[in-house]
Coordinates of C-alpha atoms (C1' of nucleotides) in Angstrom, one line a residue:
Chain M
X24 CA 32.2 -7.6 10.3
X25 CA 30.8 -9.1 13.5
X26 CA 30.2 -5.8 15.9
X27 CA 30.2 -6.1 19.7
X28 CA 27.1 -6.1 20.6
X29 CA 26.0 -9.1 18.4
X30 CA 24.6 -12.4 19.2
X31 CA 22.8 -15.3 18.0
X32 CA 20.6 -17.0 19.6
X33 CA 18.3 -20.3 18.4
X34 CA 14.9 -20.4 18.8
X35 CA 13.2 -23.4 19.6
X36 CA 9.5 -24.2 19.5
X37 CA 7.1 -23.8 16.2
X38 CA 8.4 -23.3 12.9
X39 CA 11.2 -21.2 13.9
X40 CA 13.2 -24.5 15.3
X41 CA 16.8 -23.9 14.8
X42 CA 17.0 -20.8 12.9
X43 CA 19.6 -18.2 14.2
X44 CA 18.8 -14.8 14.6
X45 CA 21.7 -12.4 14.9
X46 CA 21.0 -9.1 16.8
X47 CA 23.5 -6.4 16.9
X48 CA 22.6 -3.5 19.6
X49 CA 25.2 -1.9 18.5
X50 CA 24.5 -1.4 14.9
X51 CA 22.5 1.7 13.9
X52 CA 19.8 -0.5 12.0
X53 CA 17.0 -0.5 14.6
X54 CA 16.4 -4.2 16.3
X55 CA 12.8 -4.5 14.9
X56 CA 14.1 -4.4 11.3
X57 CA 17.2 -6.4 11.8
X58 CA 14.1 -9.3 13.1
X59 CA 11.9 -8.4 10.1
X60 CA 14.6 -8.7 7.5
X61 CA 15.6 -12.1 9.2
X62 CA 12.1 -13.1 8.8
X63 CA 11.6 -12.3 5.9
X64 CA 15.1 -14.0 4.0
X65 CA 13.6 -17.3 6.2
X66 CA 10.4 -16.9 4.3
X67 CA 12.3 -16.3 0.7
X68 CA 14.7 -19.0 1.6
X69 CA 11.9 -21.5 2.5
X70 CA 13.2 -22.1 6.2
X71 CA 9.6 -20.8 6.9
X72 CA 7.2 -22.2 4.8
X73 CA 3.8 -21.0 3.5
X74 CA 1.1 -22.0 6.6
X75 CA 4.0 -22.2 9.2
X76 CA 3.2 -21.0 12.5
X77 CA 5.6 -18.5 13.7
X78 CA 5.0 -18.9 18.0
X79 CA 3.3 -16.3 19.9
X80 CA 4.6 -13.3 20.5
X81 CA 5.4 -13.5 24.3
X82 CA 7.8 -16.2 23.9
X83 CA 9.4 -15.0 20.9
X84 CA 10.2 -12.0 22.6
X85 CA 11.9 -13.7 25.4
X86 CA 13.7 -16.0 23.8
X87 CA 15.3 -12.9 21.4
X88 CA 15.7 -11.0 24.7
X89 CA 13.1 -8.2 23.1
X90 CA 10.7 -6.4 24.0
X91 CA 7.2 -8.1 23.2
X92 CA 6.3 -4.3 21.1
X93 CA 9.7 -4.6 19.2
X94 CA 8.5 -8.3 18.1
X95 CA 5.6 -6.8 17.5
X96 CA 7.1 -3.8 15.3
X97 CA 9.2 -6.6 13.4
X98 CA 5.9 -9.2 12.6
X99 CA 3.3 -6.2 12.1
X100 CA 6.1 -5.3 8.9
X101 CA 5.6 -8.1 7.1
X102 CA 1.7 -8.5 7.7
X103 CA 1.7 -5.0 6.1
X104 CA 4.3 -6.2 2.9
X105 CA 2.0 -9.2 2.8
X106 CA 4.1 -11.9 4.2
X107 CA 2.8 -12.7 7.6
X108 CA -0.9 -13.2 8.5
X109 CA -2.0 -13.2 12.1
X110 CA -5.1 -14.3 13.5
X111 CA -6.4 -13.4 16.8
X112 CA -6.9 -16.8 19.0
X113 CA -4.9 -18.7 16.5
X114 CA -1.0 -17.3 15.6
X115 CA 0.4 -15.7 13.0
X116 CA 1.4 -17.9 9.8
X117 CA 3.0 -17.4 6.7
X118 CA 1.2 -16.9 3.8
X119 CA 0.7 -18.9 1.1
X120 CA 1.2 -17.0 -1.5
X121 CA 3.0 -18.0 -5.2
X122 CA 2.9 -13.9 -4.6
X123 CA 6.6 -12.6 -4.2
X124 CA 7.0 -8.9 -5.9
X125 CA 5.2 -5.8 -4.3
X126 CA 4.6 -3.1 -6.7
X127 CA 6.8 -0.5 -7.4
X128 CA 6.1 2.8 -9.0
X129 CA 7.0 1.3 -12.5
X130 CA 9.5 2.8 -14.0
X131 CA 9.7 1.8 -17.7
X132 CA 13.2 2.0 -17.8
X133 CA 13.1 0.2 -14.9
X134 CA 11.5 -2.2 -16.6
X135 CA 12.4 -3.0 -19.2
X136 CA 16.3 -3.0 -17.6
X137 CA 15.5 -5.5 -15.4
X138 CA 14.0 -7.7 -18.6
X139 CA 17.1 -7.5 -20.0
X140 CA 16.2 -5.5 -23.0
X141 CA 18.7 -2.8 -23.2
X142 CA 16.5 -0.2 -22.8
X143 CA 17.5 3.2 -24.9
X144 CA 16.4 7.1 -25.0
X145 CA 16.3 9.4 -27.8
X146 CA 15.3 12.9 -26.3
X147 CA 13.8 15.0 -28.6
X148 CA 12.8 18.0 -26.7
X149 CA 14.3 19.5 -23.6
X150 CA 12.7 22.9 -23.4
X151 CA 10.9 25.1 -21.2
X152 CA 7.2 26.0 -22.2
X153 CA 4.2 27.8 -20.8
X154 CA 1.9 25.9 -18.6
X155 CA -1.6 24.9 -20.6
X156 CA -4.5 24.1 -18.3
X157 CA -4.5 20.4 -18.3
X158 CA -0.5 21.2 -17.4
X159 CA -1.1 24.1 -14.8
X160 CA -4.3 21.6 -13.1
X161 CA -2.0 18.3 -12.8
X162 CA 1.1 20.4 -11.2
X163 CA -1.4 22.8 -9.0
X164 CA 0.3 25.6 -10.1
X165 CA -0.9 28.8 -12.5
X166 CA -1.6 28.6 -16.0
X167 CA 1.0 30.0 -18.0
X168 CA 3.8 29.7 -15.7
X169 CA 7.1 28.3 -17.1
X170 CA 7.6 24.6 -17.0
X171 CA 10.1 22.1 -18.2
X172 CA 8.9 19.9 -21.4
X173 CA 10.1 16.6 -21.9
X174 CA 9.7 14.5 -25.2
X175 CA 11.3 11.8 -25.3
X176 CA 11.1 8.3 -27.3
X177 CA 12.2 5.1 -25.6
X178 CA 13.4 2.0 -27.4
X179 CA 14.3 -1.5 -26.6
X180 CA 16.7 -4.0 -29.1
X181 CA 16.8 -0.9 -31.0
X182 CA 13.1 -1.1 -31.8
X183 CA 10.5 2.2 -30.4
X184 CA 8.4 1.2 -27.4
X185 CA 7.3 4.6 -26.5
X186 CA 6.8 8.0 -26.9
X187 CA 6.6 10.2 -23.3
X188 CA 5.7 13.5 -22.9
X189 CA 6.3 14.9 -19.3
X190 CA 6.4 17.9 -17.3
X191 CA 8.1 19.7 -14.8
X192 CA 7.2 22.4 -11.9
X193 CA 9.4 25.3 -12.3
X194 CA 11.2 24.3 -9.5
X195 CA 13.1 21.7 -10.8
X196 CA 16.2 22.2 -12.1
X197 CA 17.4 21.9 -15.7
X198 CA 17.6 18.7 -16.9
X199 CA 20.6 17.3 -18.7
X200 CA 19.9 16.2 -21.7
X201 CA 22.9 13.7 -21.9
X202 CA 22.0 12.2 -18.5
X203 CA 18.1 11.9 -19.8
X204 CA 19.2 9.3 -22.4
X205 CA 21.4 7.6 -20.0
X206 CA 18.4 6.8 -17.2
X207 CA 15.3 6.9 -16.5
X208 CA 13.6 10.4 -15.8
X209 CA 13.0 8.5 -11.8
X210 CA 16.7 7.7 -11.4
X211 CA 17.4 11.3 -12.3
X212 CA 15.1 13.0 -9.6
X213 CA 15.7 10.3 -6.6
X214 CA 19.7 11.5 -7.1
X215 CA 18.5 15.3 -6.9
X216 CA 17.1 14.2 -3.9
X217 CA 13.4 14.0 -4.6
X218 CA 12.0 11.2 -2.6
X219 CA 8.9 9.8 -4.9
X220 CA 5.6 8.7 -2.2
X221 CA 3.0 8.1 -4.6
X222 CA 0.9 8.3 -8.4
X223 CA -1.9 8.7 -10.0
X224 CA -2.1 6.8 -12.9
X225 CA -5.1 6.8 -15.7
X226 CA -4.7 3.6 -18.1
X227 CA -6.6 3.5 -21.5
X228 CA -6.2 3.0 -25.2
X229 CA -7.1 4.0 -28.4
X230 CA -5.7 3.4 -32.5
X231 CA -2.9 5.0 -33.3
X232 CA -2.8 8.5 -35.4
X233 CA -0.3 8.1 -38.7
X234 CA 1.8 10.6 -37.0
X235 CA 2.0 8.3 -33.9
X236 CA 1.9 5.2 -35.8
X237 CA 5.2 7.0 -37.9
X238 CA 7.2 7.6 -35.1
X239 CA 6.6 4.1 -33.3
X240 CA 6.7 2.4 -36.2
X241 CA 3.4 0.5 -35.9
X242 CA 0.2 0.7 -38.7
X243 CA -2.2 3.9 -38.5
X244 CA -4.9 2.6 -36.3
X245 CA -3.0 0.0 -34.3
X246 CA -3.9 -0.7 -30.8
X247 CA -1.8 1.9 -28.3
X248 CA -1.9 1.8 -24.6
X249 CA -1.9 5.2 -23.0
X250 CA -1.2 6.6 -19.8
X251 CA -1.3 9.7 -18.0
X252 CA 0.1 10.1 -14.4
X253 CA 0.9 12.7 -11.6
X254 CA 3.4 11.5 -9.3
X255 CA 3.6 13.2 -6.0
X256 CA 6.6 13.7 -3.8
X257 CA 6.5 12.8 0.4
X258 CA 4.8 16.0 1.1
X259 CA 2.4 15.6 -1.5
X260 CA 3.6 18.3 -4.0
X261 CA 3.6 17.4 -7.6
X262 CA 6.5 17.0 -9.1
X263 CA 5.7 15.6 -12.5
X264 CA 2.6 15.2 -15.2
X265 CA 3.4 12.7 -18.1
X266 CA 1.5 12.0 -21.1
X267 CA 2.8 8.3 -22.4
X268 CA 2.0 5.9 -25.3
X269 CA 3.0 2.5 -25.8
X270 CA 2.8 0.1 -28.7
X271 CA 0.6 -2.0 -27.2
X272 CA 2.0 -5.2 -29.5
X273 CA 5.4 -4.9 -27.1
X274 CA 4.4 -3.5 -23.9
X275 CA 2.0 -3.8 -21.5
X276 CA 1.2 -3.2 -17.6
X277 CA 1.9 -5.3 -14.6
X278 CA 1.1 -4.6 -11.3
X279 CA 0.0 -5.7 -8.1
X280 CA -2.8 -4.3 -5.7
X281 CA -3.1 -4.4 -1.9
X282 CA -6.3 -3.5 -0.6
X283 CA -6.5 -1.6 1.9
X284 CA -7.3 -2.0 5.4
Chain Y
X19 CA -25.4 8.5 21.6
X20 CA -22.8 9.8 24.1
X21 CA -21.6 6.4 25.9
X22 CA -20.3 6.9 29.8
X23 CA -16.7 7.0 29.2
X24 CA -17.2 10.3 26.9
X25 CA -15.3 13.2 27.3
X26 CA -13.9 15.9 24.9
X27 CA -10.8 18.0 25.1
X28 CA -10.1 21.0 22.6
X29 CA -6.4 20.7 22.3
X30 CA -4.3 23.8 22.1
X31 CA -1.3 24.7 20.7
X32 CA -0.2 24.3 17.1
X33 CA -2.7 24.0 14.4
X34 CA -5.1 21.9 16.2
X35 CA -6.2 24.8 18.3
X36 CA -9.8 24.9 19.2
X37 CA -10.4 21.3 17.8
X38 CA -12.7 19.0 19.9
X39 CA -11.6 15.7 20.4
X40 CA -14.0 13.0 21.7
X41 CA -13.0 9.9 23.0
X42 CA -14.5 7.1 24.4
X43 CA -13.1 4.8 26.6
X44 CA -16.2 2.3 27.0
X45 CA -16.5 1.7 22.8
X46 CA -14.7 -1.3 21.3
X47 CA -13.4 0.6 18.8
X48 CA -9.5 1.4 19.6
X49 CA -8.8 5.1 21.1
X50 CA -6.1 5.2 18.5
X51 CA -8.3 4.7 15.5
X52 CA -10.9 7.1 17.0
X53 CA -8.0 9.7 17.0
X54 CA -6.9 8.4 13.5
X55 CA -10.6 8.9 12.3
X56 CA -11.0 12.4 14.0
X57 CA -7.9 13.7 12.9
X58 CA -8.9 12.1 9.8
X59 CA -12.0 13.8 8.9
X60 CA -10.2 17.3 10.5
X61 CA -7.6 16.9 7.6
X62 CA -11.0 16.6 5.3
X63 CA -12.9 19.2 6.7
X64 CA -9.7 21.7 6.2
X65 CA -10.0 22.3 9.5
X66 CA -6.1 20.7 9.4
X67 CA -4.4 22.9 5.8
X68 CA -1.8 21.3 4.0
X69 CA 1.9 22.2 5.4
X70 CA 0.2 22.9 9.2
X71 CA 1.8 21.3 11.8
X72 CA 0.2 18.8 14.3
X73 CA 2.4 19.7 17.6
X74 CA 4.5 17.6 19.2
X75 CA 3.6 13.8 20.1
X76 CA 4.2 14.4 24.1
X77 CA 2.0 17.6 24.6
X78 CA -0.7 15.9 22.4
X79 CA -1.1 12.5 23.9
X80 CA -1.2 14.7 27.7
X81 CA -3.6 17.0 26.2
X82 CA -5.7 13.9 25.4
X83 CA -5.1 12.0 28.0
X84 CA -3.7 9.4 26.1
X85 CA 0.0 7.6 26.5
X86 CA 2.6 8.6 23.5
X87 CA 2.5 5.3 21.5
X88 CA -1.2 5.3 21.4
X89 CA -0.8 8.9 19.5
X90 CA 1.4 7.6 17.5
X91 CA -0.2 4.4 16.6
X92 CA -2.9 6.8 15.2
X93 CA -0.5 9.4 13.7
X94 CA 0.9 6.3 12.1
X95 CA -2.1 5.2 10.4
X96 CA -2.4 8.4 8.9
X97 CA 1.1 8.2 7.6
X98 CA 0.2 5.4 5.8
X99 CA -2.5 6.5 4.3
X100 CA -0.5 9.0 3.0
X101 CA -2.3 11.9 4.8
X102 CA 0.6 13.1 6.8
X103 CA 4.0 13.7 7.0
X104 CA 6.8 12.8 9.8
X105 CA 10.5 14.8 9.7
X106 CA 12.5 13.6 12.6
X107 CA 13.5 17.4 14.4
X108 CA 10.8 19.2 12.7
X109 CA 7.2 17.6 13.2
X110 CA 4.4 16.0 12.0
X111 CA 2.7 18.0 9.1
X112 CA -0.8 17.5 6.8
X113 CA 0.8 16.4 3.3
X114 CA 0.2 19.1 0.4
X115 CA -1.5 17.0 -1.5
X116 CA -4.4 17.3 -3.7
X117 CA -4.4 13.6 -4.0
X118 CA -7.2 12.4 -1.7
X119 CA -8.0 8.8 -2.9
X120 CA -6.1 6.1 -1.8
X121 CA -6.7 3.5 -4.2
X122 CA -8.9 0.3 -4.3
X123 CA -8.7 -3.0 -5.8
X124 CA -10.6 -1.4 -8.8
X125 CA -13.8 -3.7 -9.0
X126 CA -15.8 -2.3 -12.2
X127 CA -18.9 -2.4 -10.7
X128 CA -18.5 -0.6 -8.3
X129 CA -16.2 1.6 -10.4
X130 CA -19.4 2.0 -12.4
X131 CA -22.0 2.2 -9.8
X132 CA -19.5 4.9 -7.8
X133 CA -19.7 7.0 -11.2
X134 CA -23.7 7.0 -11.2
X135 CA -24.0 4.9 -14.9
X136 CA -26.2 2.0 -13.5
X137 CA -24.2 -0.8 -14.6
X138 CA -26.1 -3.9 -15.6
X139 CA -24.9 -7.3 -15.6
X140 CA -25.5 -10.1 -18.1
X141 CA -24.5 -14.1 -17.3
X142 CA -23.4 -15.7 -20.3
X143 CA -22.1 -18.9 -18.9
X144 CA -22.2 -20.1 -15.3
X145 CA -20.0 -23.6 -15.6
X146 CA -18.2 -25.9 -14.0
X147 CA -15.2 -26.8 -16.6
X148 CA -11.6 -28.3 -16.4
X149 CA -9.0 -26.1 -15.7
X150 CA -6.5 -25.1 -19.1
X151 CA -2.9 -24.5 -18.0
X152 CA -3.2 -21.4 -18.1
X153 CA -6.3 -21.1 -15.4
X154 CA -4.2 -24.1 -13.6
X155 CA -1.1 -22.2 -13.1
X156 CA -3.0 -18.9 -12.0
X157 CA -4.9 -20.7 -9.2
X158 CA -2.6 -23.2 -8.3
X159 CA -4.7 -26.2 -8.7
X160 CA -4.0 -29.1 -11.4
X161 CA -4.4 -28.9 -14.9
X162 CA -7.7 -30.2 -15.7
X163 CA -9.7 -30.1 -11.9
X164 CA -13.0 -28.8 -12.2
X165 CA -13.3 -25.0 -12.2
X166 CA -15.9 -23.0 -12.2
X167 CA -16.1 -20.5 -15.2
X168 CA -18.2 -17.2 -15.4
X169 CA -18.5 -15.2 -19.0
X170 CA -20.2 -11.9 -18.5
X171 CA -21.1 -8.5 -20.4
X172 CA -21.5 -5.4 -17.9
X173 CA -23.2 -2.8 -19.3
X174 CA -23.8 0.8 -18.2
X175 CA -26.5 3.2 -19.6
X176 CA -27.7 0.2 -21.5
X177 CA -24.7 -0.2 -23.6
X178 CA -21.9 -2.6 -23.5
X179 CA -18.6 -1.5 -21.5
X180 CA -16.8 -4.8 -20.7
X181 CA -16.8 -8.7 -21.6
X182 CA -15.7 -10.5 -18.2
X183 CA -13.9 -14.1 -18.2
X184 CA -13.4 -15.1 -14.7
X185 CA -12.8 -18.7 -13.1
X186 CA -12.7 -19.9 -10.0
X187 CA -11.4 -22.7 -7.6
X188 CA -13.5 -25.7 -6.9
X189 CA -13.7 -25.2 -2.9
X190 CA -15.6 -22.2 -3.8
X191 CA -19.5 -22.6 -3.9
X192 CA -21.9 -22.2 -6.7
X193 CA -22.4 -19.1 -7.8
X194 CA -26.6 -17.9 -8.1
X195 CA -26.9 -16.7 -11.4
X196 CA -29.5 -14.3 -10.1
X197 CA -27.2 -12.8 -7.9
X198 CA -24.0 -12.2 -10.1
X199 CA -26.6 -9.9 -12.1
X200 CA -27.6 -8.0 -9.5
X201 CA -23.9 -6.9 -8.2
X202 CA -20.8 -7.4 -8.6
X203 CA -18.2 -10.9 -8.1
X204 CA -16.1 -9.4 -5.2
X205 CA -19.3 -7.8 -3.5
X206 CA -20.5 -11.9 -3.5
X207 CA -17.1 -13.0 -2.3
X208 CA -16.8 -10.7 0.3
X209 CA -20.4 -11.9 1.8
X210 CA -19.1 -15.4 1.7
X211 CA -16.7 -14.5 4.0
X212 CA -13.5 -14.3 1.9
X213 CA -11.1 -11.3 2.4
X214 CA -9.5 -10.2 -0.5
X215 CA -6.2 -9.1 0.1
X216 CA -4.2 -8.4 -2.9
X217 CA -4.4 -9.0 -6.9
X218 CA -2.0 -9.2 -9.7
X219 CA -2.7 -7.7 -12.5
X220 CA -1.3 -7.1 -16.5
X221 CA -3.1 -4.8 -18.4
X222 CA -2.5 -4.1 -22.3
X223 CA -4.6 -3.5 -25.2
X224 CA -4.7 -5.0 -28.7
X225 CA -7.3 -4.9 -31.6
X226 CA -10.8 -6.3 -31.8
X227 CA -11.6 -9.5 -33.6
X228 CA -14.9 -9.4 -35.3
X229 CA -16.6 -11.4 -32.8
X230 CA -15.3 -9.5 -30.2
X231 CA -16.6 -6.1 -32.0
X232 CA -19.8 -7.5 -32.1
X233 CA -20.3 -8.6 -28.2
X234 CA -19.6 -4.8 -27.4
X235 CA -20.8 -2.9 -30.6
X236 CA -17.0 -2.0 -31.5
X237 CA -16.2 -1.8 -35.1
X238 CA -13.4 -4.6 -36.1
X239 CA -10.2 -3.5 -35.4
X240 CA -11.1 -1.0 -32.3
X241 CA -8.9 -0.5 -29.4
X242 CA -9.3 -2.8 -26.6
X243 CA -8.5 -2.4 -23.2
X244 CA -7.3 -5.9 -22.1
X245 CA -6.7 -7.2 -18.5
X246 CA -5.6 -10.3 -16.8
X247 CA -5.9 -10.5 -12.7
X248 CA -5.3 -13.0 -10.3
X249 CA -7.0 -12.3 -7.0
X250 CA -5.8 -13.7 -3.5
X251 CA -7.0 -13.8 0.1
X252 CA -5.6 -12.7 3.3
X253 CA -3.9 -16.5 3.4
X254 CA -2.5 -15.7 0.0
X255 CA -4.3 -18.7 -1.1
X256 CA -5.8 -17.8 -5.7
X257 CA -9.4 -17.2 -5.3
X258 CA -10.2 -15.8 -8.7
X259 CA -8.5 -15.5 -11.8
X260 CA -9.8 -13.2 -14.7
X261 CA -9.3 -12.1 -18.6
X262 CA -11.8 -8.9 -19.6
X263 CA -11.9 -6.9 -22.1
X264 CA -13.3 -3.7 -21.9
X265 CA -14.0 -0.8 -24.5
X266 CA -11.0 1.9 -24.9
X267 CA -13.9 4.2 -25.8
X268 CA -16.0 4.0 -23.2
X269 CA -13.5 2.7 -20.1
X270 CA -10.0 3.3 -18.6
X271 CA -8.1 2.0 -15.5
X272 CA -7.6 5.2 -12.9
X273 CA -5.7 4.4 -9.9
X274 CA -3.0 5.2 -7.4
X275 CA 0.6 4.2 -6.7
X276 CA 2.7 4.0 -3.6
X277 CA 5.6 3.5 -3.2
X278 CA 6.7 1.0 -0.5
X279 CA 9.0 1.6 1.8
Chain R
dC23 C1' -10.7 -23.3 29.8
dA24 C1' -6.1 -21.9 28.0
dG25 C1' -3.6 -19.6 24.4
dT26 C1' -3.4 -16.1 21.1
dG27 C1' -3.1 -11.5 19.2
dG28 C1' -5.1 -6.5 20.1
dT29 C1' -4.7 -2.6 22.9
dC30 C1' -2.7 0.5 26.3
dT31 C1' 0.4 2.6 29.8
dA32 C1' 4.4 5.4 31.7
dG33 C1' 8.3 5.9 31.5
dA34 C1' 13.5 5.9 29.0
dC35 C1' 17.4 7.1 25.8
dC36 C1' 18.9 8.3 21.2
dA37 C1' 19.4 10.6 16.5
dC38 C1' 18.4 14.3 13.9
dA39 C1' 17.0 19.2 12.5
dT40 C1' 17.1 23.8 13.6
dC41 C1' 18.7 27.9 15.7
Chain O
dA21 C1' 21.2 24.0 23.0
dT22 C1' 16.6 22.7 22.3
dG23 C1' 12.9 20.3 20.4
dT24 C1' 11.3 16.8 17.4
dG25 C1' 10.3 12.1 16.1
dG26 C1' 12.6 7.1 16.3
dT27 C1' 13.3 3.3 19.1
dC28 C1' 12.8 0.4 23.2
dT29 C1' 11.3 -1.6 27.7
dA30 C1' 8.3 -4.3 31.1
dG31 C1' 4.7 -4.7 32.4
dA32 C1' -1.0 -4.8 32.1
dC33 C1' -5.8 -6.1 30.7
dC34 C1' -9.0 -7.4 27.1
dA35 C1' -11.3 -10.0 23.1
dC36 C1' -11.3 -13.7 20.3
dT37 C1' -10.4 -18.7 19.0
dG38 C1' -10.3 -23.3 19.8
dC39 C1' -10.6 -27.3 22.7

DNA sequence: CAGTGGTCTAGACCACATC
DNA sequence: ATGTGGTCTAGACCACTGC
């Protein structure tokens, strides 16, 4: 797979004795993320280990035959994924974190897939309703315009999890019903093209109504965890509101934070 | 306040038409985070509407006298903040969004204290202990080194909102007592020079045990808001690991996603 | 003092979106 | 065909850290 332009070269000094670094000028994958993905396998591999000095810049650069702002480009990735810390008079060092997953958007199908607990859905509404205000406000569009309600009830080893509630802008096309129970409502949207950029999430809990506690199959009055959330698209339109409840005895949140600079 | 190097340019062209720009060569603080903040508080103001274009990188950095990756370095910053949008061929646009908070790493004091409910602290314990396996694993220490372990009830309007668990490593110093009730943990950490960088959290919710009903005047068997974090620094190095509790009824965790790249 | 990252410049060429 | 952002270069000077 080796194209033309590629070579390795092995860069001596500091904690990046020995390692290869392959850089292909031909390949479309710009030079300062071929470096950063480099990097960053070293780091998950252990080749570079938590407190390891990575070598100033300057002769990095040279040695790769870059640009001292490509290098830059490459290491300033990883400080903002966590990764790398520099320190002005001092280097840049790996972190030493026992810290390995980022956050995602959590998708519960998501995970509860990647748990390994067969995750299923049971839709039971796919139907387009009139906007009420809480509606209209999350989606920033009018009250009693048309929008797309979603009910659905999401189990795992064949036992209720969930019940979500979302909704859809009018814009959004119909959703099939057959493909809802086969993925998650995210899956479904990133293939239509939607690119997800951000959520606002509100996390709380109360006891479960016996018409709730019925279709989870929990006590009246057990423990739920609820969630509402707006997820925003890249320009910053809504492009869902959702309404969730978990039983709180077989789900719960888990996320990570970055604070910002 | 004007410093010598001051000048101002209204740039023209595009949506920024009219819009004074000062920059000031003789501060320490970055031209490209002066433009960030400018452009910034323009995006605020409305003086820059959702959807409006920002004009072209080359025109603007030579209408502020500025070379092209400085503009972009602040351009940049606002991309990550979420406040703007880039479309290779098109331009750079102000995001539609009605979201304006980025989010934090939600400290309930200041949560509290943000939301004008005078939250009061109350030290229960302020110990040195061995670490259990579980505190051990969180902070990365061995099971049964000395810890330092903090039991508190945070209050707002007089009432009880949270029961906080939190221990810490040994390096850090002894906490004052007097001065955990008069702000917050993180607000103390942050004035002992530690920068908090990131925090893992699970958050999930379960029933109240009598004694925990009557810490925070909940009846038995009320919802719970539960949550676990693990703070680190800017080395990734544990500084703080938690367990609270908090009252469904009078608390819930609001905050934003994004989705990384 | 020497070494590091932080900032900044003035160009260049390319890929992509739109017309 | 034109205009946009995306990438890259080869320098420069400064501020901070540590010895």
């Amino acid at each position: 797979m080796a194209k033309t332009g590629e070579r390795t070269r092995a860069v001596s000094g500091s904690a990046l004795d020995g390692l290869p670094f392959a850089l292909d000028r031909s390949s479309p994958v710009p030079l300062y993320y071929q470096l950063a993905q480099q990097l960053e396998s070293a780091i998950e591999h252990g080749a570079l280990a938590p407190g390891n000095l990575l070598g100033n810049e300057i002769d990095l650069s040279t040695r790769l035959g870059l640009s001292r702002p490509t290098v830059r480009q490459a290491i300033q990735s990883l400080v903002d994924k966590g990764l790398l810390v520099r320190r002005r008079g001092v280097g840049t060092q790996v972190v030493h974190s026992q810290v390995k997953r980022p956050l995602e958007l959590s998708s519960l199908y998501d995970d509860l897939e990647a748990a390994g607990q067969g995750p299923t859905t049971h839709v039971l509404r796919n139907e387009r309703v009139p906007a009420g205000p809480d509606v209209a406000a999350a989606l920033g569009i009018a009250e009693g315009a048309e929008v797309t309600r979603l009910e659905r009830l999401r189990s795992a080893h064949g036992e209720p999890v969930a019940s979500l509630c979302n909704y859809l802008p009018p814009a959004l096309f119909d959703l099939d019903t057959e493909r809802l129970e086969a993925t998650g409502l995210y899956h479904l949207m990133r293939a239509t093209g939607i690119t997800l950029h951000s959520a606002r999430q509100t996390v709380g809990a109360r006891a479960a109504t016996a018409e709730e506690a019925g279709r989870l199959g929990e006590e009246e009055g057990a423990a739920l965890l609820t969630m509402q959330r707006t997820a925003y698209d890249d320009t910053g339109r809504p492009v869902e509101y959702g309404t969730h409840i978990y039983r709180a005895s077989r789900y719960a949140f888990d996320f990570q934070l970055l604070v910002r600079g």
